[in-house]
PDB file of C-alpha atoms in Angstrom:
ATOM      1  CA  MET A   1     -20.434   4.508   1.366  1.00  0.00           C
ATOM      2  CA  LEU A   2     -18.650   7.147   3.400  1.00  0.00           C
ATOM      3  CA  PHE A   3     -21.964   8.320   4.882  1.00  0.00           C
ATOM      4  CA  VAL A   4     -22.864   4.753   5.890  1.00  0.00           C
ATOM      5  CA  ARG A   5     -19.492   4.283   7.585  1.00  0.00           C
ATOM      6  CA  LEU A   6     -19.940   7.562   9.440  1.00  0.00           C
ATOM      7  CA  ILE A   7     -23.358   6.499  10.715  1.00  0.00           C
ATOM      8  CA  GLU A   8     -21.944   3.157  11.879  1.00  0.00           C
ATOM      9  CA  ALA A   9     -19.099   4.874  13.704  1.00  0.00           C
ATOM     10  CA  VAL A  10     -21.503   7.221  15.472  1.00  0.00           C
ATOM     11  CA  ILE A  11     -23.794   4.392  16.520  1.00  0.00           C
ATOM     12  CA  ALA A  12     -20.883   2.243  17.688  1.00  0.00           C
ATOM     13  CA  GLY A  13     -19.530   5.102  19.779  1.00  0.00           C
ATOM     14  CA  VAL A  14     -22.738   5.815  21.667  1.00  0.00           C
ATOM     15  CA  GLY A  15     -22.533   4.555  25.261  1.00  0.00           C
ATOM     16  CA  GLY A  16     -24.645   1.563  26.080  1.00  0.00           C
ATOM     17  CA  LEU A  17     -25.194   0.551  22.453  1.00  0.00           C
ATOM     18  CA  PRO A  18     -23.434  -2.484  21.009  1.00  0.00           C
ATOM     19  CA  PRO A  19     -21.128  -1.880  18.066  1.00  0.00           C
ATOM     20  CA  VAL A  20     -22.662  -2.318  14.643  1.00  0.00           C
ATOM     21  CA  VAL A  21     -21.453  -5.406  12.879  1.00  0.00           C
ATOM     22  CA  SER A  22     -19.696  -4.947   9.565  1.00  0.00           C
ATOM     23  CA  ARG A  23     -21.889  -4.989   6.478  1.00  0.00           C
ATOM     24  CA  PRO A  24     -22.294  -8.642   5.501  1.00  0.00           C
ATOM     25  CA  THR A  25     -22.743  -8.260   1.741  1.00  0.00           C
ATOM     26  CA  ASP A  26     -20.984  -5.045   0.691  1.00  0.00           C
ATOM     27  CA  ASP A  27     -17.764  -6.809  -0.303  1.00  0.00           C
ATOM     28  CA  LEU A  28     -19.420  -9.989  -1.568  1.00  0.00           C
ATOM     29  CA  GLY A  29     -17.951 -10.717  -4.983  1.00  0.00           C
ATOM     30  CA  THR A  30     -15.547  -7.761  -4.868  1.00  0.00           C
ATOM     31  CA  ARG A  31     -12.908  -9.054  -2.432  1.00  0.00           C
ATOM     32  CA  SER A  32     -10.890 -12.227  -2.973  1.00  0.00           C
ATOM     33  CA  ASP A  33      -7.449 -13.646  -2.438  1.00  0.00           C
ATOM     34  CA  THR A  34      -4.791 -12.930  -5.034  1.00  0.00           C
ATOM     35  CA  SER A  35      -4.372 -16.479  -6.359  1.00  0.00           C
ATOM     36  CA  ARG A  36      -6.618 -16.076  -9.413  1.00  0.00           C
ATOM     37  CA  ALA A  37      -5.177 -12.670 -10.312  1.00  0.00           C
ATOM     38  CA  ILE A  38      -1.637 -14.045 -10.085  1.00  0.00           C
ATOM     39  CA  ALA A  39      -2.466 -17.173 -12.118  1.00  0.00           C
ATOM     40  CA  PHE A  40      -4.216 -15.150 -14.825  1.00  0.00           C
ATOM     41  CA  SER A  41      -1.378 -12.609 -14.971  1.00  0.00           C
ATOM     42  CA  ASP A  42       1.272 -15.336 -15.200  1.00  0.00           C
ATOM     43  CA  ALA A  43      -0.624 -16.952 -18.079  1.00  0.00           C
ATOM     44  CA  VAL A  44      -0.935 -13.660 -19.969  1.00  0.00           C
ATOM     45  CA  LEU A  45       2.746 -12.809 -19.481  1.00  0.00           C
ATOM     46  CA  ALA A  46       3.733 -16.313 -20.621  1.00  0.00           C
ATOM     47  CA  ILE A  47       1.739 -15.840 -23.832  1.00  0.00           C
ATOM     48  CA  ILE A  48       3.288 -12.396 -24.398  1.00  0.00           C
ATOM     49  CA  ILE A  49       6.834 -13.634 -23.931  1.00  0.00           C
ATOM     50  CA  THR A  50       6.101 -16.514 -26.333  1.00  0.00           C
ATOM     51  CA  LEU A  51       4.678 -14.226 -29.014  1.00  0.00           C
ATOM     52  CA  LEU A  52       7.955 -12.303 -29.123  1.00  0.00           C
ATOM     53  CA  VAL A  53       9.654 -15.198 -30.894  1.00  0.00           C
ATOM     54  CA  VAL A  54       7.051 -15.281 -33.683  1.00  0.00           C
ATOM     55  CA  ASP A  55       8.840 -12.431 -35.477  1.00  0.00           C
ATOM     56  CA  LEU A  56      12.002 -14.551 -35.791  1.00  0.00           C
ATOM     57  CA  ARG A  57      11.698 -16.312 -39.139  1.00  0.00           C
ATOM     58  CA  VAL A  58      13.826 -18.502 -41.376  1.00  0.00           C
ATOM     59  CA  PRO A  59      15.488 -16.160 -43.903  1.00  0.00           C
ATOM     60  CA  GLU A  60      14.450 -16.518 -47.529  1.00  0.00           C
ATOM     61  CA  VAL A  61      17.825 -16.919 -49.213  1.00  0.00           C
ATOM     62  CA  PRO A  62      19.174 -19.019 -52.077  1.00  0.00           C
ATOM     63  CA  PRO A  63      21.071 -22.235 -51.284  1.00  0.00           C
ATOM     64  CA  GLY A  64      24.450 -21.616 -49.715  1.00  0.00           C
ATOM     65  CA  ARG A  65      23.477 -18.219 -48.238  1.00  0.00           C
ATOM     66  CA  LEU A  66      21.797 -19.393 -45.045  1.00  0.00           C
ATOM     67  CA  LEU A  67      24.571 -18.225 -42.720  1.00  0.00           C
ATOM     68  CA  SER A  68      24.667 -14.732 -44.197  1.00  0.00           C
ATOM     69  CA  GLY A  69      20.869 -14.604 -44.118  1.00  0.00           C
ATOM     70  CA  LEU A  70      20.810 -15.494 -40.431  1.00  0.00           C
ATOM     71  CA  LEU A  71      23.487 -12.915 -39.628  1.00  0.00           C
ATOM     72  CA  GLU A  72      21.630 -10.210 -41.519  1.00  0.00           C
ATOM     73  CA  GLN A  73      18.688 -10.687 -39.177  1.00  0.00           C
ATOM     74  CA  TRP A  74      20.676  -9.534 -36.130  1.00  0.00           C
ATOM     75  CA  PRO A  75      18.297  -6.573 -35.484  1.00  0.00           C
ATOM     76  CA  GLY A  76      15.506  -9.073 -34.964  1.00  0.00           C
ATOM     77  CA  TYR A  77      17.550 -10.984 -32.409  1.00  0.00           C
ATOM     78  CA  ALA A  78      18.489  -7.773 -30.594  1.00  0.00           C
ATOM     79  CA  ALA A  79      14.865  -6.582 -30.513  1.00  0.00           C
ATOM     80  CA  TYR A  80      13.747  -9.995 -29.230  1.00  0.00           C
ATOM     81  CA  LEU A  81      16.308 -10.029 -26.419  1.00  0.00           C
ATOM     82  CA  ALA A  82      15.446  -6.462 -25.384  1.00  0.00           C
ATOM     83  CA  SER A  83      11.721  -7.141 -25.234  1.00  0.00           C
ATOM     84  CA  TYR A  84      12.209 -10.531 -23.568  1.00  0.00           C
ATOM     85  CA  ALA A  85      14.198  -8.802 -20.826  1.00  0.00           C
ATOM     86  CA  TYR A  86      11.473  -6.157 -20.542  1.00  0.00           C
ATOM     87  CA  VAL A  87       8.704  -8.735 -20.071  1.00  0.00           C
ATOM     88  CA  ALA A  88      10.913 -10.620 -17.596  1.00  0.00           C
ATOM     89  CA  VAL A  89      11.330  -7.432 -15.541  1.00  0.00           C
ATOM     90  CA  VAL A  90       7.554  -6.854 -15.673  1.00  0.00           C
ATOM     91  CA  TRP A  91       6.963 -10.385 -14.372  1.00  0.00           C
ATOM     92  CA  LEU A  92       9.496  -9.976 -11.548  1.00  0.00           C
ATOM     93  CA  ASN A  93       8.029  -6.626 -10.504  1.00  0.00           C
ATOM     94  CA  HIS A  94       4.508  -8.038 -10.731  1.00  0.00           C
ATOM     95  CA  LYS A  95       5.530 -10.959  -8.518  1.00  0.00           C
ATOM     96  CA  GLY A  96       7.196  -8.602  -6.030  1.00  0.00           C
ATOM     97  CA  ALA A  97       4.114  -6.385  -5.874  1.00  0.00           C
ATOM     98  CA  PHE A  98       1.653  -9.239  -5.312  1.00  0.00           C
ATOM     99  CA  ASN A  99       3.869 -10.713  -2.599  1.00  0.00           C
ATOM    100  CA  ARG A 100       2.915  -7.609  -0.635  1.00  0.00           C
ATOM    101  CA  ILE A 101      -0.827  -7.824  -1.357  1.00  0.00           C
ATOM    102  CA  ARG A 102      -3.134  -9.724   0.989  1.00  0.00           C
ATOM    103  CA  GLU A 103      -6.327  -9.628  -1.065  1.00  0.00           C
ATOM    104  CA  SER A 104      -7.712  -8.160  -4.277  1.00  0.00           C
ATOM    105  CA  ASP A 105     -10.730  -6.023  -4.995  1.00  0.00           C
ATOM    106  CA  ARG A 106     -12.388  -4.904  -8.229  1.00  0.00           C
ATOM    107  CA  GLY A 107     -10.291  -1.767  -8.557  1.00  0.00           C
ATOM    108  CA  LEU A 108      -7.047  -3.725  -8.189  1.00  0.00           C
ATOM    109  CA  HIS A 109      -8.196  -6.156 -10.862  1.00  0.00           C
ATOM    110  CA  TRP A 110      -8.757  -3.265 -13.280  1.00  0.00           C
ATOM    111  CA  VAL A 111      -5.373  -1.630 -12.710  1.00  0.00           C
ATOM    112  CA  ASN A 112      -3.741  -5.066 -12.996  1.00  0.00           C
ATOM    113  CA  LEU A 113      -5.510  -5.575 -16.323  1.00  0.00           C
ATOM    114  CA  PHE A 114      -4.165  -2.196 -17.434  1.00  0.00           C
ATOM    115  CA  VAL A 115      -0.608  -3.388 -16.715  1.00  0.00           C
ATOM    116  CA  LEU A 116      -1.233  -6.594 -18.674  1.00  0.00           C
ATOM    117  CA  PHE A 117      -2.809  -4.645 -21.549  1.00  0.00           C
ATOM    118  CA  THR A 118       0.209  -2.385 -21.996  1.00  0.00           C
ATOM    119  CA  THR A 119       2.632  -5.299 -21.630  1.00  0.00           C
ATOM    120  CA  ALA A 120       0.719  -7.216 -24.321  1.00  0.00           C
ATOM    121  CA  LEU A 121       1.516  -4.409 -26.776  1.00  0.00           C
ATOM    122  CA  LEU A 122       5.269  -5.117 -26.635  1.00  0.00           C
ATOM    123  CA  PRO A 123       5.437  -7.724 -29.440  1.00  0.00           C
ATOM    124  CA  PHE A 124       4.119  -5.158 -31.938  1.00  0.00           C
ATOM    125  CA  PRO A 125       6.743  -2.392 -31.462  1.00  0.00           C
ATOM    126  CA  THR A 126       9.371  -5.135 -31.214  1.00  0.00           C
ATOM    127  CA  ALA A 127       8.465  -6.292 -34.729  1.00  0.00           C
ATOM    128  CA  VAL A 128       8.356  -2.683 -35.961  1.00  0.00           C
ATOM    129  CA  VAL A 129      11.862  -1.942 -34.638  1.00  0.00           C
ATOM    130  CA  SER A 130      13.205  -5.214 -36.027  1.00  0.00           C
ATOM    131  CA  ASP A 131      11.865  -4.535 -39.526  1.00  0.00           C
ATOM    132  CA  ALA A 132      13.001  -0.907 -39.530  1.00  0.00           C
ATOM    133  CA  LEU A 133      16.554  -1.788 -38.517  1.00  0.00           C
ATOM    134  CA  GLN A 134      16.787  -4.467 -41.203  1.00  0.00           C
ATOM    135  CA  GLU A 135      15.529  -2.116 -43.930  1.00  0.00           C
ATOM    136  CA  HIS A 136      18.289   0.440 -43.127  1.00  0.00           C
ATOM    137  CA  ASP A 137      16.029   3.454 -43.655  1.00  0.00           C
ATOM    138  CA  GLN A 138      17.028   6.246 -41.249  1.00  0.00           C
ATOM    139  CA  GLN A 139      13.612   7.896 -41.072  1.00  0.00           C
ATOM    140  CA  ASP A 140      11.820   4.614 -40.455  1.00  0.00           C
ATOM    141  CA  GLN A 141      14.313   3.765 -37.732  1.00  0.00           C
ATOM    142  CA  ARG A 142      13.630   7.088 -36.012  1.00  0.00           C
ATOM    143  CA  VAL A 143       9.889   6.439 -36.076  1.00  0.00           C
ATOM    144  CA  ALA A 144      10.303   2.824 -34.894  1.00  0.00           C
ATOM    145  CA  VAL A 145      12.488   3.734 -31.905  1.00  0.00           C
ATOM    146  CA  ALA A 146      10.153   6.584 -30.933  1.00  0.00           C
ATOM    147  CA  PHE A 147       7.170   4.239 -31.213  1.00  0.00           C
ATOM    148  CA  TYR A 148       8.851   1.636 -28.976  1.00  0.00           C
ATOM    149  CA  ALA A 149       9.630   4.355 -26.426  1.00  0.00           C
ATOM    150  CA  LEU A 150       5.990   5.480 -26.553  1.00  0.00           C
ATOM    151  CA  ILE A 151       4.822   1.972 -25.650  1.00  0.00           C
ATOM    152  CA  GLY A 152       7.415   1.897 -22.858  1.00  0.00           C
ATOM    153  CA  ALA A 153       6.067   5.189 -21.499  1.00  0.00           C
ATOM    154  CA  LEU A 154       2.511   3.824 -21.674  1.00  0.00           C
ATOM    155  CA  LEU A 155       3.624   0.735 -19.744  1.00  0.00           C
ATOM    156  CA  CYS A 156       5.110   2.983 -17.060  1.00  0.00           C
ATOM    157  CA  VAL A 157       1.797   4.870 -16.917  1.00  0.00           C
ATOM    158  CA  SER A 158       0.025   1.579 -16.203  1.00  0.00           C
ATOM    159  CA  TRP A 159       2.477   0.819 -13.375  1.00  0.00           C
ATOM    160  CA  LEU A 160       1.990   4.356 -12.083  1.00  0.00           C
ATOM    161  CA  THR A 161      -1.759   3.701 -11.915  1.00  0.00           C
ATOM    162  CA  PHE A 162      -1.174   0.323 -10.260  1.00  0.00           C
ATOM    163  CA  PHE A 163       1.148   1.705  -7.571  1.00  0.00           C
ATOM    164  CA  HIS A 164      -1.041   4.762  -6.991  1.00  0.00           C
ATOM    165  CA  TYR A 165      -4.034   2.527  -6.312  1.00  0.00           C
ATOM    166  CA  LEU A 166      -2.103   0.387  -3.829  1.00  0.00           C
ATOM    167  CA  SER A 167      -0.639   3.424  -2.085  1.00  0.00           C
ATOM    168  CA  ARG A 168      -4.222   4.527  -1.353  1.00  0.00           C
ATOM    169  CA  ARG A 169      -5.616   1.085  -0.456  1.00  0.00           C
ATOM    170  CA  LYS A 170      -3.459  -0.050   2.426  1.00  0.00           C
ATOM    171  CA  ASP A 171      -6.273  -2.329   3.571  1.00  0.00           C
ATOM    172  CA  LEU A 172      -5.371  -4.652   0.688  1.00  0.00           C
ATOM    173  CA  LEU A 173      -1.757  -5.054   1.785  1.00  0.00           C
ATOM    174  CA  ARG A 174      -0.177  -7.662   3.994  1.00  0.00           C
ATOM    175  CA  GLU A 175       0.654  -6.801   7.563  1.00  0.00           C
ATOM    176  CA  GLY A 176       4.173  -5.454   7.858  1.00  0.00           C
ATOM    177  CA  VAL A 177       4.407  -3.891   4.401  1.00  0.00           C
ATOM    178  CA  SER A 178       6.228  -0.583   4.610  1.00  0.00           C
ATOM    179  CA  GLU A 179       3.854   2.366   4.261  1.00  0.00           C
ATOM    180  CA  GLY A 180       6.319   4.086   1.976  1.00  0.00           C
ATOM    181  CA  HIS A 181       6.905   1.186  -0.413  1.00  0.00           C
ATOM    182  CA  PHE A 182       4.173   1.749  -2.994  1.00  0.00           C
ATOM    183  CA  PRO A 183       4.393   5.569  -2.874  1.00  0.00           C
ATOM    184  CA  ALA A 184       8.113   5.166  -3.644  1.00  0.00           C
ATOM    185  CA  GLU A 185       7.332   2.796  -6.519  1.00  0.00           C
ATOM    186  CA  ARG A 186       4.801   5.322  -7.799  1.00  0.00           C
ATOM    187  CA  VAL A 187       7.600   7.895  -8.034  1.00  0.00           C
ATOM    188  CA  ARG A 188       9.793   5.321  -9.804  1.00  0.00           C
ATOM    189  CA  ALA A 189       7.055   4.730 -12.385  1.00  0.00           C
ATOM    190  CA  LEU A 190       6.620   8.473 -12.945  1.00  0.00           C
ATOM    191  CA  VAL A 191      10.352   8.825 -13.531  1.00  0.00           C
ATOM    192  CA  GLY A 192      10.103   5.956 -16.017  1.00  0.00           C
ATOM    193  CA  VAL A 193       7.418   7.805 -17.990  1.00  0.00           C
ATOM    194  CA  ILE A 194       9.639  10.876 -18.227  1.00  0.00           C
ATOM    195  CA  LEU A 195      12.731   8.893 -19.227  1.00  0.00           C
ATOM    196  CA  TYR A 196      10.923   6.920 -21.925  1.00  0.00           C
ATOM    197  CA  VAL A 197       9.516  10.109 -23.407  1.00  0.00           C
ATOM    198  CA  ALA A 198      13.058  11.507 -23.397  1.00  0.00           C
ATOM    199  CA  ALA A 199      14.363   8.335 -25.073  1.00  0.00           C
ATOM    200  CA  GLY A 200      11.717   8.628 -27.780  1.00  0.00           C
ATOM    201  CA  LEU A 201      12.592  12.254 -28.453  1.00  0.00           C
ATOM    202  CA  ILE A 202      16.302  11.428 -28.599  1.00  0.00           C
ATOM    203  CA  GLY A 203      15.663   8.529 -30.955  1.00  0.00           C
ATOM    204  CA  TYR A 204      13.506  10.609 -33.276  1.00  0.00           C
ATOM    205  CA  LEU A 205      15.295  13.957 -33.205  1.00  0.00           C
ATOM    206  CA  VAL A 206      18.936  12.981 -32.588  1.00  0.00           C
ATOM    207  CA  ALA A 207      19.804   9.383 -33.466  1.00  0.00           C
ATOM    208  CA  PRO A 208      17.808   6.125 -33.379  1.00  0.00           C
ATOM    209  CA  LEU A 209      20.694   4.206 -31.839  1.00  0.00           C
ATOM    210  CA  ALA A 210      21.052   6.711 -28.999  1.00  0.00           C
ATOM    211  CA  GLY A 211      17.349   6.493 -28.193  1.00  0.00           C
ATOM    212  CA  ALA A 212      17.478   2.689 -28.301  1.00  0.00           C
ATOM    213  CA  LEU A 213      20.438   2.613 -25.904  1.00  0.00           C
ATOM    214  CA  VAL A 214      18.600   4.885 -23.465  1.00  0.00           C
ATOM    215  CA  GLY A 215      15.589   2.567 -23.626  1.00  0.00           C
ATOM    216  CA  ILE A 216      17.755  -0.489 -22.945  1.00  0.00           C
ATOM    217  CA  ALA A 217      19.412   1.286 -20.012  1.00  0.00           C
ATOM    218  CA  LEU A 218      15.956   1.859 -18.514  1.00  0.00           C
ATOM    219  CA  ARG A 219      15.682  -1.891 -17.843  1.00  0.00           C
ATOM    220  CA  HIS A 220      17.940  -1.340 -14.825  1.00  0.00           C
ATOM    221  CA  HIS A 221      15.597   1.428 -13.637  1.00  0.00           C
ATOM    222  CA  HIS A 222      12.697  -1.030 -13.521  1.00  0.00           C
ATOM    223  CA  ARG A 223      14.630  -4.095 -12.392  1.00  0.00           C
ATOM    224  CA  ALA A 224      14.921  -3.128  -8.717  1.00  0.00           C
ATOM    225  CA  ALA A 225      11.246  -2.274  -8.294  1.00  0.00           C
ATOM    226  CA  GLY A 226      10.237  -5.666  -6.916  1.00  0.00           C
ATOM    227  CA  GLY A 227      13.304  -6.455  -4.909  1.00  0.00           C
ATOM    228  CA  ARG A 228      13.213  -4.100  -1.971  1.00  0.00           C
ATOM    229  CA  THR A 229      12.182  -5.194   1.470  1.00  0.00           C
ATOM    230  CA  ALA A 230       8.471  -5.388   2.164  1.00  0.00           C
ATOM    231  CA  VAL A 231       8.591  -5.081   5.913  1.00  0.00           C
ATOM    232  CA  SER A 232       8.802  -1.771   7.677  1.00  0.00           C
ATOM    233  CA  PRO A 233      11.530  -1.703  10.339  1.00  0.00           C
ATOM    234  CA  ARG A 234       9.083   0.003  12.671  1.00  0.00           C
ATOM    235  CA  ARG A 235       6.876  -3.082  12.618  1.00  0.00           C
ATOM    236  CA  VAL A 236       9.532  -5.646  13.381  1.00  0.00           C
ATOM    237  CA  ARG A 237       8.835  -7.039  16.810  1.00  0.00           C
ATOM    238  CA  VAL A 238      11.493  -8.619  18.970  1.00  0.00           C
ATOM    239  CA  THR A 239      10.190 -11.166  21.439  1.00  0.00           C
ATOM    240  CA  ALA A 240      12.200 -11.529  24.622  1.00  0.00           C
ATOM    241  CA  VAL A 241      12.259 -14.850  26.406  1.00  0.00           C
ATOM    242  CA  ILE A 242      11.938 -14.383  30.153  1.00  0.00           C
ATOM    243  CA  ARG A 243      13.443 -17.172  32.152  1.00  0.00           C
ATOM    244  CA  PRO A 244      12.866 -17.726  35.875  1.00  0.00           C
ATOM    245  CA  LYS A 245      15.730 -17.234  38.273  1.00  0.00           C
ATOM    246  CA  GLY A 246      17.985 -20.202  38.612  1.00  0.00           C
ATOM    247  CA  ASP A 247      17.138 -21.559  35.150  1.00  0.00           C
ATOM    248  CA  PRO A 248      20.460 -23.035  33.927  1.00  0.00           C
ATOM    249  CA  ARG A 249      19.536 -22.306  30.324  1.00  0.00           C
TER     250      ARG A 249
END
């Protein structure tokens, strides 16, 4: 591909020869708008966020003990809220990223599928943490928190891959998107990997609660990823209106 582009550039630059038209079929089937990718991603994330509630069950208690049974399931509620917030942040960041993308290609579809794959794992560690906290076994709680942090780190790896791809494929982005946006988000994702690994180690080696609190605090780290401005200040154009002399306006 690079050799073909080089040949075209040489031919187009030769005096007296007309420029070579772009290849008519090279991108056929590989380039498209982002509507289908966004619709598919929204559907997958909606299913994931719905599956989180499946682990919340009616407690099996004798008559008259329903209230105490519901209260004893508080770890399940906490795990559900934490993972719901996580998926919500993923959706917001996904929306913010695709607002800056003009069209998709095959590589972008694959890295997007990687993000959805890792996000789809969240209901499983959520159920593991919920069960471990309700069983009150310290060793199981350490393993559960470390496992949840591992999935969080893997999710950050998928975002790292996603942002790295977009930082190298500026031709897919909308006009006016800051050149430093996706490289900066790539750094954010890398920091997330490191912090989740640290949270897992703290949860396993020090205290499960401490590791869980670090993981919850990381929601703020991810929350701002999709909210920063997409337009580079260098590309903002100010149009001056020139009025003829004597114009009362």
